Every structure is written in C-alpha cells, then in structure tokens.
Amino acid sequence: MLTKTKLRDVLTQIDKMFPNAHCELNHSTPLELVIAVVLSAQCTDVLVNKVTPGLFSKYPKLEDYLEAPLENIEEAIRKIGLFRNKAKFIKQLTEMIAHDFGGNVPSTMEDLIKLPGVGRKTANVVLSVCFGVPAIAVDTHVERVSKRLQICPKNASVLEVEKTLMKKVPKQDWSKTHHLLIFFGRYHCKAQNPNCTECPFADFCKEGNQRLKAVKA
Ligand code: SF4
C-alpha cells in the first residue's frame, strides 16, 4: 500500500494536473447543494447542472418545496435517473429541515445523515464545501482511484476508504484531497478508459501496468 509520503507526492502531482479541482455541482446555498448531491446519485454532475437551474429558480426557498405537490417536483427533475425517489427525498428532507432544524441545513455529520436520502458521502460534501469542515467524501471516483493507486486494498469498503484517506492525509488537506481524487478519476483515471499511457503513476500502478501490457500484447 502507498505510504503517507508517497501519497503526498501523488497528491502534489495530481494538484499540478488539476490545479482548479473543485465542487462541480452548481449551487448558491447549502440547501441547493444538498439537493444537487441527492440528485447526483448514479447520475453525472453535468446532467444535474442542466436540471438544477430550472429547479432552483422554480423553488428558490425552503418553503417553496414544502408547498409544492410531489408531482411538480418530480416533473422538474424528470430528466434525472430515479427521479421519483429523488423527488420524494427532496420533499422529505426539506420538511425535516423546516421542522427539526429551524429551517437551516444542519452542519454536523450526525444531523445531516438524519435527512432522508443523505448518507455519509453527501454529508461530507456539504460539510466540506458549505461549512468549511475538513472531510473526505468517497464517491465512485474517489473509491476507484484510491484502489487503483493502492492507497487502500481493493476489497476495502467505502467507509474503509474514507478512514484510510483520513489516516494517511493531514486533516487540513482532506477537503482538497477529495476534489483532487475526483478530478483525477473523472478526467484522467476514468473507469472504462483510464489514460495509463500518459499517467505519471504508471511506474507503480498495478492496474496501469496490466492495461499497458495488454495493449502491447
Ligand atoms: S496508470 Fe492507469 S489505472 Fe493507474 S492511476 Fe494511472 S490512469 Fe489510473
């Protein structure tokens, strides 16, 4: 497995490749980000960003979701996969924010994960991006890259990936690391077609070596 020192070098290199790594889900309030992350489950950020301008302008305030019939929210997000479930989550989580959290998106992991449709990943994104709390959200890119780069074992659970990254990366760098690994996974070490031929980590990446050998064979 990658040592802390080696991981620091890897992250420095990724930072050079993607100096502008950031949250790509468009939002202007914590509520909008919670909703955008809920919508992004099994769906690309690009598609979410196509749908949210209409949704957010139709429902600019928390109260607007409370008053809206479920079918109208479904209609506003119907281009997104699993839109019926996601509309239900939006309705339920806005009701909980209004009734249990005084109308404000909570700012702790403990409370965020009480919201319907919100798990650790969403909570970590919101904590880090909206509230400046150091956090590493493990999505599909972070998980894949962490395993390919041997930051953690291939059979590690999502929670184990998160814990390993938190152990190996200094706390002040957690949030940035999350964005760096997402950008590296989204734009370079893609799931189906990673760019191993132009990868600075091909010398030690087992997966990359296997793929490069297969290309030469
Ligand atoms: S060598 Fe290939 S699989 Fe390995 S990290 Fe680079 S792009 Fe990803």
CSV table of C-alpha atoms and ligand atoms in Angstrom, one decimal:
chain,number,residue,atom,x,y,z
A,1,MET,CA,0.0,0.0,0.0
A,2,LEU,CA,1.0,3.6,-0.6
A,3,THR,CA,2.9,5.2,2.3
A,4,LYS,CA,1.9,8.6,3.6
A,5,THR,CA,4.9,10.2,2.0
A,6,LYS,CA,4.3,8.6,-1.4
A,7,LEU,CA,0.6,9.6,-1.2
A,8,ARG,CA,1.7,13.2,-0.5
A,9,ASP,CA,3.8,13.1,-3.7
A,10,VAL,CA,1.0,11.6,-5.7
A,11,LEU,CA,-1.4,14.3,-4.5
A,12,THR,CA,1.1,17.0,-5.3
A,13,GLN,CA,1.3,15.6,-8.8
A,14,ILE,CA,-2.5,15.5,-9.2
A,15,ASP,CA,-2.6,19.1,-7.9
A,16,LYS,CA,-0.3,20.1,-10.8
A,17,MET,CA,-2.5,18.3,-13.3
A,18,PHE,CA,-5.8,19.7,-11.8
A,19,PRO,CA,-4.9,23.0,-10.0
A,20,ASN,CA,-8.6,24.1,-10.2
A,21,ALA,CA,-10.2,20.9,-8.7
A,22,HIS,CA,-13.4,22.0,-7.0
A,23,CYS,CA,-17.0,21.0,-6.5
A,24,GLU,CA,-18.6,21.0,-9.9
A,25,LEU,CA,-22.2,20.9,-8.8
A,26,ASN,CA,-23.7,24.4,-9.3
A,27,HIS,CA,-25.3,25.8,-6.2
A,28,SER,CA,-25.6,29.0,-4.2
A,29,THR,CA,-26.8,27.8,-0.8
A,30,PRO,CA,-26.3,24.8,1.4
A,31,LEU,CA,-29.9,23.6,0.6
A,32,GLU,CA,-29.2,23.8,-3.1
A,33,LEU,CA,-26.0,21.7,-2.6
A,34,VAL,CA,-27.8,19.1,-0.5
A,35,ILE,CA,-30.4,18.8,-3.2
A,36,ALA,CA,-27.8,18.7,-6.0
A,37,VAL,CA,-25.8,15.9,-4.3
A,38,VAL,CA,-29.0,13.9,-3.7
A,39,LEU,CA,-29.8,14.3,-7.4
A,40,SER,CA,-26.3,13.3,-8.4
A,41,ALA,CA,-26.6,9.7,-7.1
A,42,GLN,CA,-26.0,7.4,-10.1
A,43,CYS,CA,-26.0,10.4,-12.4
A,44,THR,CA,-23.4,12.8,-13.8
A,45,ASP,CA,-22.8,16.3,-12.4
A,46,VAL,CA,-23.2,17.6,-15.9
A,47,LEU,CA,-26.8,16.3,-16.1
A,48,VAL,CA,-27.6,17.6,-12.6
A,49,ASN,CA,-26.3,21.0,-13.6
A,50,LYS,CA,-28.6,21.0,-16.6
A,51,VAL,CA,-31.6,20.3,-14.4
A,52,THR,CA,-30.9,22.4,-11.2
A,53,PRO,CA,-31.2,25.9,-12.8
A,54,GLY,CA,-34.8,25.3,-13.6
A,55,LEU,CA,-35.5,23.5,-10.2
A,56,PHE,CA,-33.8,26.2,-8.1
A,57,SER,CA,-35.5,29.1,-9.9
A,58,LYS,CA,-38.9,27.4,-9.5
A,59,TYR,CA,-38.2,26.7,-5.8
A,60,PRO,CA,-35.9,29.4,-4.5
A,61,LYS,CA,-36.8,29.0,-0.9
A,62,LEU,CA,-37.2,26.1,1.5
A,63,GLU,CA,-40.9,26.9,1.9
A,64,ASP,CA,-41.4,26.6,-1.8
A,65,TYR,CA,-40.6,22.8,-1.6
A,66,LEU,CA,-42.9,22.4,1.4
A,67,GLU,CA,-45.8,23.9,-0.5
A,68,ALA,CA,-45.1,22.1,-3.8
A,69,PRO,CA,-47.0,19.0,-4.7
A,70,LEU,CA,-44.7,16.0,-5.0
A,71,GLU,CA,-45.7,15.6,-8.7
A,72,ASN,CA,-44.5,19.1,-9.5
A,73,ILE,CA,-41.0,18.3,-8.0
A,74,GLU,CA,-41.0,15.1,-10.0
A,75,GLU,CA,-41.8,17.0,-13.2
A,76,ALA,CA,-39.0,19.5,-12.5
A,77,ILE,CA,-36.3,16.7,-12.2
A,78,ARG,CA,-37.7,14.0,-14.5
A,79,LYS,CA,-34.7,14.0,-16.8
A,80,ILE,CA,-32.7,12.6,-13.9
A,81,GLY,CA,-32.5,8.9,-13.2
A,82,LEU,CA,-34.5,7.6,-10.2
A,83,PHE,CA,-36.4,11.0,-10.3
A,84,ARG,CA,-39.4,9.7,-8.4
A,85,ASN,CA,-37.3,8.5,-5.4
A,86,LYS,CA,-35.2,11.6,-5.5
A,87,ALA,CA,-38.3,13.9,-5.6
A,88,LYS,CA,-39.6,12.1,-2.5
A,89,PHE,CA,-36.2,12.6,-0.8
A,90,ILE,CA,-36.3,16.3,-1.6
A,91,LYS,CA,-39.8,16.6,-0.2
A,92,GLN,CA,-39.0,14.7,3.0
A,93,LEU,CA,-35.6,16.3,3.6
A,94,THR,CA,-37.0,19.9,3.2
A,95,GLU,CA,-39.8,19.0,5.6
A,96,MET,CA,-37.2,17.7,8.1
A,97,ILE,CA,-35.0,20.8,7.7
A,98,ALA,CA,-38.0,23.0,8.3
A,99,HIS,CA,-39.5,21.1,11.3
A,100,ASP,CA,-36.4,19.7,13.1
A,101,PHE,CA,-33.6,22.1,12.2
A,102,GLY,CA,-35.2,25.5,12.3
A,103,GLY,CA,-35.1,25.9,8.5
A,104,ASN,CA,-31.4,25.6,8.2
A,105,VAL,CA,-29.3,22.8,6.7
A,106,PRO,CA,-27.6,21.2,9.7
A,107,SER,CA,-23.8,21.5,9.9
A,108,THR,CA,-22.8,18.2,11.6
A,109,MET,CA,-22.4,14.7,10.2
A,110,GLU,CA,-24.7,13.4,13.0
A,111,ASP,CA,-27.6,15.6,11.9
A,112,LEU,CA,-27.0,15.7,8.2
A,113,ILE,CA,-27.3,11.9,7.9
A,114,LYS,CA,-30.7,12.1,9.6
A,115,LEU,CA,-32.0,13.8,6.4
A,116,PRO,CA,-33.8,11.3,4.0
A,117,GLY,CA,-31.6,10.5,1.0
A,118,VAL,CA,-28.4,11.8,2.7
A,119,GLY,CA,-25.6,9.4,3.5
A,120,ARG,CA,-22.0,9.9,4.6
A,121,LYS,CA,-20.9,10.9,1.1
A,122,THR,CA,-23.5,13.7,0.7
A,123,ALA,CA,-22.9,14.8,4.3
A,124,ASN,CA,-19.2,15.0,3.8
A,125,VAL,CA,-19.6,17.1,0.6
A,126,VAL,CA,-21.9,19.5,2.4
A,127,LEU,CA,-19.7,19.8,5.5
A,128,SER,CA,-16.6,20.4,3.4
A,129,VAL,CA,-18.0,22.7,0.7
A,130,CYS,CA,-20.6,24.7,2.6
A,131,PHE,CA,-19.3,24.7,6.2
A,132,GLY,CA,-15.5,24.5,5.7
A,133,VAL,CA,-15.3,21.3,7.8
A,134,PRO,CA,-12.4,19.1,6.7
A,135,ALA,CA,-14.0,16.0,5.2
A,136,ILE,CA,-13.3,13.4,2.5
A,137,ALA,CA,-16.4,12.3,0.6
A,138,VAL,CA,-15.9,9.0,-1.1
A,139,ASP,CA,-17.8,8.8,-4.3
A,140,THR,CA,-17.2,6.3,-7.2
A,141,HIS,CA,-14.2,8.2,-8.5
A,142,VAL,CA,-12.5,8.6,-5.1
A,143,GLU,CA,-13.1,4.9,-4.4
A,144,ARG,CA,-11.8,3.7,-7.8
A,145,VAL,CA,-8.7,5.9,-7.8
A,146,SER,CA,-7.8,5.1,-4.1
A,147,LYS,CA,-7.9,1.4,-5.0
A,148,ARG,CA,-6.0,1.7,-8.3
A,149,LEU,CA,-3.3,3.8,-6.7
A,150,GLN,CA,-3.1,1.3,-3.9
A,151,ILE,CA,-3.9,3.9,-1.2
A,152,CYS,CA,-6.2,1.2,0.2
A,153,PRO,CA,-6.9,-2.5,-0.5
A,154,LYS,CA,-9.1,-3.5,-3.5
A,155,ASN,CA,-11.7,-5.1,-1.1
A,156,ALA,CA,-12.0,-2.0,1.2
A,157,SER,CA,-15.5,-0.8,1.9
A,158,VAL,CA,-16.4,2.8,1.1
A,159,LEU,CA,-16.1,3.6,4.8
A,160,GLU,CA,-12.7,1.9,5.0
A,161,VAL,CA,-11.6,4.0,2.0
A,162,GLU,CA,-12.7,7.2,3.8
A,163,LYS,CA,-11.0,6.2,7.1
A,164,THR,CA,-7.7,5.2,5.3
A,165,LEU,CA,-7.6,8.5,3.5
A,166,MET,CA,-8.2,10.3,6.7
A,167,LYS,CA,-5.4,8.4,8.3
A,168,LYS,CA,-2.9,9.0,5.5
A,169,VAL,CA,-3.7,12.6,4.6
A,170,PRO,CA,-3.2,15.5,7.1
A,171,LYS,CA,-6.6,16.8,8.3
A,172,GLN,CA,-6.1,20.3,6.7
A,173,ASP,CA,-5.8,18.7,3.3
A,174,TRP,CA,-8.9,16.4,3.5
A,175,SER,CA,-11.3,18.6,1.5
A,176,LYS,CA,-8.8,19.4,-1.2
A,177,THR,CA,-7.8,15.7,-1.5
A,178,HIS,CA,-11.4,14.8,-2.1
A,179,HIS,CA,-11.6,17.2,-5.0
A,180,LEU,CA,-8.2,16.2,-6.4
A,181,LEU,CA,-9.1,12.5,-6.4
A,182,ILE,CA,-12.5,13.2,-8.0
A,183,PHE,CA,-10.9,15.3,-10.8
A,184,PHE,CA,-8.2,12.7,-11.4
A,185,GLY,CA,-10.8,9.9,-11.6
A,186,ARG,CA,-13.3,11.9,-13.7
A,187,TYR,CA,-10.8,13.3,-16.2
A,188,HIS,CA,-7.8,11.0,-16.3
A,189,CYS,CA,-8.1,7.7,-14.5
A,190,LYS,CA,-11.6,7.0,-15.9
A,191,ALA,CA,-13.5,3.8,-15.0
A,192,GLN,CA,-13.6,2.3,-18.5
A,193,ASN,CA,-10.7,4.0,-20.3
A,194,PRO,CA,-8.0,5.3,-18.0
A,195,ASN,CA,-5.2,7.3,-19.6
A,196,CYS,CA,-2.4,4.9,-18.5
A,197,THR,CA,-0.1,5.8,-21.4
A,198,GLU,CA,0.2,9.4,-20.1
A,199,CYS,CA,-0.1,8.7,-16.4
A,200,PRO,CA,2.7,9.9,-14.0
A,201,PHE,CA,1.8,6.9,-11.8
A,202,ALA,CA,2.2,4.1,-14.3
A,203,ASP,CA,5.5,3.1,-12.8
A,204,PHE,CA,3.9,1.8,-9.7
A,205,CYS,CA,0.2,1.3,-10.6
A,206,LYS,CA,-0.5,-2.4,-11.0
A,207,GLU,CA,-3.7,-1.8,-12.9
A,208,GLY,CA,-2.0,0.6,-15.3
A,209,ASN,CA,0.8,-1.9,-15.9
A,210,GLN,CA,-1.7,-4.7,-16.7
A,211,ARG,CA,-3.5,-2.4,-19.1
A,212,LEU,CA,-0.4,-1.2,-20.8
A,213,LYS,CA,0.9,-4.8,-21.2
A,214,ALA,CA,-2.5,-5.9,-22.7
A,215,VAL,CA,-2.2,-3.0,-25.2
A,216,LYS,CA,1.3,-4.1,-26.3
A,217,ALA,CA,0.4,-7.8,-26.4
B,1,SF4,S1,-1.7,4.1,-14.6
B,1,SF4,FE1,-3.8,4.0,-15.4
B,1,SF4,S2,-5.1,2.9,-13.9
B,1,SF4,FE2,-3.1,3.6,-12.9
B,1,SF4,S3,-3.6,5.5,-11.9
B,1,SF4,FE3,-2.8,5.9,-14.0
B,1,SF4,S4,-4.5,6.1,-15.3
B,1,SF4,FE4,-5.2,5.1,-13.4
